[in-house]
């Protein structure tokens, strides 16, 4: 049922956005962490999304072979999380010689997490989740209506 496998697209998008929200939460939780060196400071994490290429490669393979009825092979995959990467923005040194983690010069290093940026990312992830949920509901409704065709 190729039609029902199209539900994988919004469902995979919702799953990806949920992971993104988890990473954003982790970033916010570590925003106030400090360290003795810039290398030890918490670095903001970011999610990299990608498209599952399996469908495209299968489509072009079947079209190239001259097979006209390839629809039975279609499995819509949707969105996938490719990796979680660290933001390379350097940690900010803050002069605080009384802090127990201060280095020999009196500096501690703050994480590179900007809570305002994380809040905007959280709003975007929430909106994308809602958009995928709306698409899922529409496709599900269409499938239910298709099943009721002919019932009188």
mmCIF file of N, CA, C and O in Angstrom, residues 47-125:
data_model
loop_
_atom_site.group_PDB
_atom_site.id
_atom_site.type_symbol
_atom_site.label_atom_id
_atom_site.label_comp_id
_atom_site.label_asym_id
_atom_site.label_seq_id
_atom_site.Cartn_x
_atom_site.Cartn_y
_atom_site.Cartn_z
ATOM 1 N N UNK A 47 21.068 19.673 15.446
ATOM 2 C CA UNK A 47 20.629 18.499 14.707
ATOM 3 C C UNK A 47 20.692 18.805 13.212
ATOM 4 O O UNK A 47 20.255 19.863 12.771
ATOM 5 N N UNK A 48 21.231 17.868 12.454
ATOM 6 C CA UNK A 48 21.292 17.993 10.999
ATOM 7 C C UNK A 48 20.305 16.983 10.407
ATOM 8 O O UNK A 48 20.443 15.777 10.632
ATOM 9 N N UNK A 49 19.319 17.489 9.688
ATOM 10 C CA UNK A 49 18.318 16.643 9.046
ATOM 11 C C UNK A 49 18.741 16.332 7.624
ATOM 12 O O UNK A 49 19.509 17.061 7.009
ATOM 13 N N UNK A 50 18.198 15.271 7.106
ATOM 14 C CA UNK A 50 18.429 14.909 5.717
ATOM 15 C C UNK A 50 17.240 14.133 5.188
ATOM 16 O O UNK A 50 16.337 13.755 5.931
ATOM 17 N N UNK A 51 17.278 13.911 3.903
ATOM 18 C CA UNK A 51 16.213 13.156 3.243
ATOM 19 C C UNK A 51 16.717 11.744 3.011
ATOM 20 O O UNK A 51 17.871 11.539 2.653
ATOM 21 N N UNK A 52 15.855 10.782 3.230
ATOM 22 C CA UNK A 52 16.222 9.404 2.949
ATOM 23 C C UNK A 52 16.211 9.220 1.435
ATOM 24 O O UNK A 52 15.172 9.348 0.799
ATOM 25 N N UNK A 53 17.350 8.936 0.859
ATOM 26 C CA UNK A 53 17.501 8.855 -0.601
ATOM 27 C C UNK A 53 17.038 7.522 -1.185
ATOM 28 O O UNK A 53 17.062 7.334 -2.382
ATOM 29 N N UNK A 54 16.646 6.590 -0.349
ATOM 30 C CA UNK A 54 16.271 5.270 -0.856
ATOM 31 C C UNK A 54 15.165 5.348 -1.898
ATOM 32 O O UNK A 54 15.192 4.648 -2.902
ATOM 33 N N UNK A 55 14.167 6.191 -1.672
ATOM 34 C CA UNK A 55 13.053 6.285 -2.604
ATOM 35 C C UNK A 55 13.524 6.796 -3.969
ATOM 36 O O UNK A 55 13.202 6.218 -4.999
ATOM 37 N N UNK A 56 14.315 7.867 -3.971
ATOM 38 C CA UNK A 56 14.778 8.429 -5.244
ATOM 39 C C UNK A 56 15.635 7.430 -6.017
ATOM 40 O O UNK A 56 15.474 7.262 -7.217
ATOM 41 N N UNK A 57 16.548 6.760 -5.326
ATOM 42 C CA UNK A 57 17.418 5.819 -6.041
ATOM 43 C C UNK A 57 16.609 4.653 -6.594
ATOM 44 O O UNK A 57 16.856 4.193 -7.704
ATOM 45 N N UNK A 58 15.633 4.175 -5.837
ATOM 46 C CA UNK A 58 14.783 3.087 -6.318
ATOM 47 C C UNK A 58 13.956 3.528 -7.519
ATOM 48 O O UNK A 58 13.846 2.815 -8.512
ATOM 49 N N UNK A 59 13.416 4.734 -7.452
ATOM 50 C CA UNK A 59 12.609 5.259 -8.548
ATOM 51 C C UNK A 59 13.421 5.336 -9.832
ATOM 52 O O UNK A 59 12.993 4.859 -10.880
ATOM 53 N N UNK A 60 14.622 5.921 -9.754
ATOM 54 C CA UNK A 60 15.438 6.065 -10.956
ATOM 55 C C UNK A 60 15.914 4.713 -11.476
ATOM 56 O O UNK A 60 16.026 4.500 -12.676
ATOM 57 N N UNK A 61 16.172 3.780 -10.592
ATOM 58 C CA UNK A 61 16.562 2.432 -11.020
ATOM 59 C C UNK A 61 15.428 1.779 -11.789
ATOM 60 O O UNK A 61 15.626 1.191 -12.859
ATOM 61 N N UNK A 62 14.219 1.864 -11.267
ATOM 62 C CA UNK A 62 13.070 1.226 -11.913
ATOM 63 C C UNK A 62 12.718 1.925 -13.227
ATOM 64 O O UNK A 62 12.370 1.270 -14.204
ATOM 65 N N UNK A 63 12.802 3.241 -13.250
ATOM 66 C CA UNK A 63 12.518 3.964 -14.491
ATOM 67 C C UNK A 63 13.569 3.649 -15.550
ATOM 68 O O UNK A 63 13.252 3.492 -16.726
ATOM 69 N N UNK A 64 14.832 3.560 -15.112
ATOM 70 C CA UNK A 64 15.910 3.269 -16.054
ATOM 71 C C UNK A 64 15.823 1.871 -16.639
ATOM 72 O O UNK A 64 16.248 1.622 -17.763
ATOM 73 N N UNK A 65 15.236 0.937 -15.889
ATOM 74 C CA UNK A 65 15.113 -0.432 -16.379
ATOM 75 C C UNK A 65 13.896 -0.608 -17.284
ATOM 76 O O UNK A 65 13.679 -1.673 -17.821
ATOM 77 N N UNK A 66 13.083 0.444 -17.408
ATOM 78 C CA UNK A 66 11.909 0.373 -18.263
ATOM 79 C C UNK A 66 10.694 -0.205 -17.570
ATOM 80 O O UNK A 66 9.664 -0.420 -18.193
ATOM 81 N N UNK A 67 10.808 -0.471 -16.282
ATOM 82 C CA UNK A 67 9.682 -1.037 -15.547
ATOM 83 C C UNK A 67 8.663 0.064 -15.278
ATOM 84 O O UNK A 67 8.961 1.063 -14.634
ATOM 85 N N UNK A 68 7.485 -0.098 -15.793
ATOM 86 C CA UNK A 68 6.464 0.944 -15.684
ATOM 87 C C UNK A 68 5.659 0.837 -14.400
ATOM 88 O O UNK A 68 5.129 1.821 -13.922
ATOM 89 N N UNK A 69 5.564 -0.356 -13.830
ATOM 90 C CA UNK A 69 4.728 -0.545 -12.639
ATOM 91 C C UNK A 69 5.601 -0.644 -11.394
ATOM 92 O O UNK A 69 5.658 -1.677 -10.743
ATOM 93 N N UNK A 70 6.289 0.431 -11.092
ATOM 94 C CA UNK A 70 7.183 0.424 -9.944
ATOM 95 C C UNK A 70 6.470 0.851 -8.664
ATOM 96 O O UNK A 70 7.060 0.820 -7.599
ATOM 97 N N UNK A 71 5.198 1.244 -8.756
ATOM 98 C CA UNK A 71 4.507 1.779 -7.574
ATOM 99 C C UNK A 71 4.431 0.766 -6.431
ATOM 100 O O UNK A 71 4.336 1.132 -5.278
ATOM 101 N N UNK A 72 4.487 -0.526 -6.734
ATOM 102 C CA UNK A 72 4.411 -1.515 -5.661
ATOM 103 C C UNK A 72 5.685 -1.540 -4.815
ATOM 104 O O UNK A 72 5.691 -2.100 -3.726
ATOM 105 N N UNK A 73 6.759 -0.920 -5.290
ATOM 106 C CA UNK A 73 8.012 -0.897 -4.552
ATOM 107 C C UNK A 73 8.176 0.359 -3.702
ATOM 108 O O UNK A 73 9.122 0.453 -2.947
ATOM 109 N N UNK A 74 7.299 1.302 -3.867
ATOM 110 C CA UNK A 74 7.492 2.595 -3.221
ATOM 111 C C UNK A 74 7.306 2.468 -1.710
ATOM 112 O O UNK A 74 6.294 1.987 -1.244
ATOM 113 N N UNK A 75 8.289 2.889 -0.990
ATOM 114 C CA UNK A 75 8.209 3.027 0.456
ATOM 115 C C UNK A 75 8.715 4.427 0.781
ATOM 116 O O UNK A 75 9.899 4.698 0.721
ATOM 117 N N UNK A 76 7.814 5.319 1.088
ATOM 118 C CA UNK A 76 8.202 6.680 1.402
ATOM 119 C C UNK A 76 8.896 6.682 2.753
ATOM 120 O O UNK A 76 8.354 6.201 3.737
ATOM 121 N N UNK A 77 10.075 7.216 2.806
ATOM 122 C CA UNK A 77 10.859 7.199 4.036
ATOM 123 C C UNK A 77 10.741 8.520 4.794
ATOM 124 O O UNK A 77 10.601 8.511 5.988
ATOM 125 N N UNK A 78 10.877 9.658 4.108
ATOM 126 C CA UNK A 78 10.727 10.951 4.769
ATOM 127 C C UNK A 78 12.020 11.532 5.274
ATOM 128 O O UNK A 78 13.053 11.476 4.626
ATOM 129 N N UNK A 79 11.959 12.079 6.490
ATOM 130 C CA UNK A 79 13.065 12.823 7.096
ATOM 131 C C UNK A 79 13.881 11.884 7.976
ATOM 132 O O UNK A 79 13.335 11.004 8.631
ATOM 133 N N UNK A 80 15.183 12.087 7.976
ATOM 134 C CA UNK A 80 16.021 11.347 8.908
ATOM 135 C C UNK A 80 17.009 12.310 9.552
ATOM 136 O O UNK A 80 17.385 13.323 8.962
ATOM 137 N N UNK A 81 17.396 11.995 10.768
ATOM 138 C CA UNK A 81 18.417 12.774 11.459
ATOM 139 C C UNK A 81 19.754 12.207 11.013
ATOM 140 O O UNK A 81 20.042 11.034 11.243
ATOM 141 N N UNK A 82 20.538 13.028 10.346
ATOM 142 C CA UNK A 82 21.836 12.566 9.840
ATOM 143 C C UNK A 82 22.863 12.506 10.964
ATOM 144 O O UNK A 82 23.611 11.554 11.081
ATOM 145 N N UNK A 83 22.920 13.577 11.762
ATOM 146 C CA UNK A 83 23.884 13.603 12.867
ATOM 147 C C UNK A 83 23.573 14.774 13.799
ATOM 148 O O UNK A 83 22.804 15.661 13.461
ATOM 149 N N UNK A 84 24.193 14.749 14.943
ATOM 150 C CA UNK A 84 24.148 15.856 15.883
ATOM 151 C C UNK A 84 25.559 16.420 15.923
ATOM 152 O O UNK A 84 26.520 15.685 16.162
ATOM 153 N N UNK A 85 25.679 17.716 15.629
ATOM 154 C CA UNK A 85 26.999 18.342 15.549
ATOM 155 C C UNK A 85 27.144 19.404 16.632
ATOM 156 O O UNK A 85 26.155 19.923 17.146
ATOM 157 N N UNK A 86 28.385 19.715 16.954
ATOM 158 C CA UNK A 86 28.678 20.765 17.919
ATOM 159 C C UNK A 86 28.854 22.094 17.201
ATOM 160 O O UNK A 86 29.441 22.153 16.125
ATOM 161 N N UNK A 87 28.349 23.147 17.814
ATOM 162 C CA UNK A 87 28.564 24.506 17.328
ATOM 163 C C UNK A 87 30.017 24.871 17.609
ATOM 164 O O UNK A 87 30.502 24.715 18.733
ATOM 165 N N UNK A 88 30.723 25.328 16.601
ATOM 166 C CA UNK A 88 32.145 25.625 16.738
ATOM 167 C C UNK A 88 32.429 27.033 17.276
ATOM 168 O O UNK A 88 33.590 27.437 17.345
ATOM 169 N N UNK A 89 31.411 27.776 17.665
ATOM 170 C CA UNK A 89 31.622 29.094 18.256
ATOM 171 C C UNK A 89 32.435 28.913 19.535
ATOM 172 O O UNK A 89 32.097 28.090 20.378
ATOM 173 N N UNK A 90 33.517 29.687 19.704
ATOM 174 C CA UNK A 90 34.359 29.482 20.891
ATOM 175 C C UNK A 90 33.658 29.891 22.189
ATOM 176 O O UNK A 90 32.770 30.746 22.190
ATOM 177 N N UNK A 91 34.070 29.252 23.279
ATOM 178 C CA UNK A 91 33.531 29.578 24.595
ATOM 179 C C UNK A 91 33.986 30.977 25.004
ATOM 180 O O UNK A 91 35.091 31.402 24.668
ATOM 181 N N UNK A 92 33.126 31.668 25.721
ATOM 182 C CA UNK A 92 33.434 33.029 26.167
ATOM 183 C C UNK A 92 34.194 33.014 27.492
ATOM 184 O O UNK A 92 33.706 32.460 28.475
ATOM 185 N N UNK A 93 35.372 33.646 27.531
ATOM 186 C CA UNK A 93 36.065 33.747 28.816
ATOM 187 C C UNK A 93 35.426 34.855 29.666
ATOM 188 O O UNK A 93 35.084 35.919 29.171
ATOM 189 N N UNK A 94 35.246 34.548 30.945
ATOM 190 C CA UNK A 94 34.673 35.513 31.885
ATOM 191 C C UNK A 94 35.651 35.632 33.054
ATOM 192 O O UNK A 94 36.039 34.613 33.652
ATOM 193 N N UNK A 95 36.008 36.856 33.370
ATOM 194 C CA UNK A 95 36.951 37.075 34.468
ATOM 195 C C UNK A 95 36.221 36.951 35.796
ATOM 196 O O UNK A 95 35.325 37.731 36.107
ATOM 197 N N UNK A 96 36.589 35.934 36.568
ATOM 198 C CA UNK A 96 36.000 35.706 37.890
ATOM 199 C C UNK A 96 37.023 34.934 38.729
ATOM 200 O O UNK A 96 36.936 33.718 38.873
ATOM 201 N N UNK A 97 38.004 35.657 39.273
ATOM 202 C CA UNK A 97 39.088 34.974 39.996
ATOM 203 C C UNK A 97 38.623 34.262 41.271
ATOM 204 O O UNK A 97 39.329 33.393 41.782
ATOM 205 N N UNK A 98 37.423 34.578 41.778
ATOM 206 C CA UNK A 98 36.923 33.917 42.989
ATOM 207 C C UNK A 98 36.219 32.592 42.692
ATOM 208 O O UNK A 98 35.929 31.849 43.615
ATOM 209 N N UNK A 99 35.943 32.324 41.436
ATOM 210 C CA UNK A 99 35.249 31.080 41.074
ATOM 211 C C UNK A 99 36.187 29.887 41.279
ATOM 212 O O UNK A 99 37.364 29.951 40.921
ATOM 213 N N UNK A 100 35.686 28.787 41.839
ATOM 214 C CA UNK A 100 36.561 27.624 42.071
ATOM 215 C C UNK A 100 37.128 27.000 40.798
ATOM 216 O O UNK A 100 38.160 26.338 40.835
ATOM 217 N N UNK A 101 36.485 27.210 39.655
ATOM 218 C CA UNK A 101 36.986 26.654 38.393
ATOM 219 C C UNK A 101 37.865 27.620 37.607
ATOM 220 O O UNK A 101 38.282 27.315 36.492
ATOM 221 N N UNK A 102 38.158 28.785 38.185
ATOM 222 C CA UNK A 102 38.956 29.791 37.467
ATOM 223 C C UNK A 102 40.359 29.257 37.199
ATOM 224 O O UNK A 102 40.950 28.554 38.024
ATOM 225 N N UNK A 103 40.880 29.605 36.012
ATOM 226 C CA UNK A 103 42.240 29.191 35.676
ATOM 227 C C UNK A 103 43.242 30.107 36.402
ATOM 228 O O UNK A 103 42.853 30.975 37.183
ATOM 229 N N UNK A 104 44.531 29.940 36.092
ATOM 230 C CA UNK A 104 45.563 30.724 36.787
ATOM 231 C C UNK A 104 45.474 32.221 36.512
ATOM 232 O O UNK A 104 45.978 33.029 37.282
ATOM 233 N N UNK A 105 44.787 32.604 35.418
ATOM 234 C CA UNK A 105 44.596 34.020 35.104
ATOM 235 C C UNK A 105 43.280 34.568 35.660
ATOM 236 O O UNK A 105 42.986 35.749 35.498
ATOM 237 N N UNK A 106 42.475 33.699 36.269
ATOM 238 C CA UNK A 106 41.215 34.136 36.864
ATOM 239 C C UNK A 106 40.013 34.032 35.938
ATOM 240 O O UNK A 106 38.959 34.608 36.219
ATOM 241 N N UNK A 107 40.135 33.306 34.851
ATOM 242 C CA UNK A 107 39.039 33.184 33.883
ATOM 243 C C UNK A 107 38.325 31.840 34.002
ATOM 244 O O UNK A 107 38.957 30.809 34.232
ATOM 245 N N UNK A 108 37.023 31.889 33.826
ATOM 246 C CA UNK A 108 36.221 30.691 33.601
ATOM 247 C C UNK A 108 35.631 30.824 32.209
ATOM 248 O O UNK A 108 35.518 31.928 31.665
ATOM 249 N N UNK A 109 35.245 29.717 31.609
ATOM 250 C CA UNK A 109 34.740 29.729 30.238
ATOM 251 C C UNK A 109 33.293 29.271 30.215
ATOM 252 O O UNK A 109 32.975 28.173 30.674
ATOM 253 N N UNK A 110 32.436 30.148 29.690
ATOM 254 C CA UNK A 110 31.004 29.852 29.603
ATOM 255 C C UNK A 110 30.709 29.054 28.338
ATOM 256 O O UNK A 110 31.421 29.154 27.348
ATOM 257 N N UNK A 111 29.611 28.315 28.381
ATOM 258 C CA UNK A 111 29.192 27.578 27.190
ATOM 259 C C UNK A 111 28.792 28.568 26.099
ATOM 260 O O UNK A 111 28.510 29.735 26.373
ATOM 261 N N UNK A 112 28.761 28.098 24.872
ATOM 262 C CA UNK A 112 28.398 28.964 23.746
ATOM 263 C C UNK A 112 26.905 28.930 23.441
ATOM 264 O O UNK A 112 26.477 29.283 22.353
ATOM 265 N N UNK A 113 26.090 28.519 24.413
ATOM 266 C CA UNK A 113 24.637 28.434 24.235
ATOM 267 C C UNK A 113 24.016 29.808 24.499
ATOM 268 O O UNK A 113 24.238 30.404 25.547
ATOM 269 N N UNK A 114 23.242 30.294 23.535
ATOM 270 C CA UNK A 114 22.459 31.515 23.690
ATOM 271 C C UNK A 114 21.007 31.084 23.886
ATOM 272 O O UNK A 114 20.382 30.537 22.971
ATOM 273 N N UNK A 115 20.479 31.331 25.065
ATOM 274 C CA UNK A 115 19.140 30.855 25.404
ATOM 275 C C UNK A 115 18.087 31.459 24.474
ATOM 276 O O UNK A 115 17.116 30.786 24.110
ATOM 277 N N UNK A 116 18.265 32.699 24.048
ATOM 278 C CA UNK A 116 17.300 33.325 23.131
ATOM 279 C C UNK A 116 17.265 32.584 21.798
ATOM 280 O O UNK A 116 16.192 32.350 21.233
ATOM 281 N N UNK A 117 18.421 32.198 21.298
ATOM 282 C CA UNK A 117 18.488 31.431 20.048
ATOM 283 C C UNK A 117 17.824 30.068 20.248
ATOM 284 O O UNK A 117 17.082 29.591 19.375
ATOM 285 N N UNK A 118 18.050 29.455 21.391
ATOM 286 C CA UNK A 118 17.433 28.152 21.677
ATOM 287 C C UNK A 118 15.911 28.282 21.761
ATOM 288 O O UNK A 118 15.189 27.392 21.304
ATOM 289 N N UNK A 119 15.417 29.382 22.314
ATOM 290 C CA UNK A 119 13.968 29.590 22.385
ATOM 291 C C UNK A 119 13.375 29.726 20.987
ATOM 292 O O UNK A 119 12.315 29.164 20.699
ATOM 293 N N UNK A 120 14.061 30.455 20.117
ATOM 294 C CA UNK A 120 13.580 30.581 18.732
ATOM 295 C C UNK A 120 13.605 29.235 18.019
ATOM 296 O O UNK A 120 12.670 28.887 17.289
ATOM 297 N N UNK A 121 14.667 28.469 18.229
ATOM 298 C CA UNK A 121 14.741 27.139 17.623
ATOM 299 C C UNK A 121 13.634 26.231 18.152
ATOM 300 O O UNK A 121 13.068 25.432 17.406
ATOM 301 N N UNK A 122 13.319 26.356 19.442
ATOM 302 C CA UNK A 122 12.251 25.546 20.024
ATOM 303 C C UNK A 122 10.901 25.907 19.423
ATOM 304 O O UNK A 122 10.080 25.025 19.143
ATOM 305 N N UNK A 123 10.666 27.188 19.191
ATOM 306 C CA UNK A 123 9.413 27.614 18.559
ATOM 307 C C UNK A 123 9.332 27.062 17.142
ATOM 308 O O UNK A 123 8.291 26.545 16.722
ATOM 309 N N UNK A 124 10.438 27.149 16.413
ATOM 310 C CA UNK A 124 10.463 26.619 15.041
ATOM 311 C C UNK A 124 10.226 25.111 15.031
ATOM 312 O O UNK A 124 9.443 24.603 14.228
ATOM 313 N N UNK A 125 10.883 24.387 15.933
ATOM 314 C CA UNK A 125 10.707 22.934 15.991
ATOM 315 C C UNK A 125 9.266 22.585 16.349
ATOM 316 O O UNK A 125 8.683 21.652 15.780
#
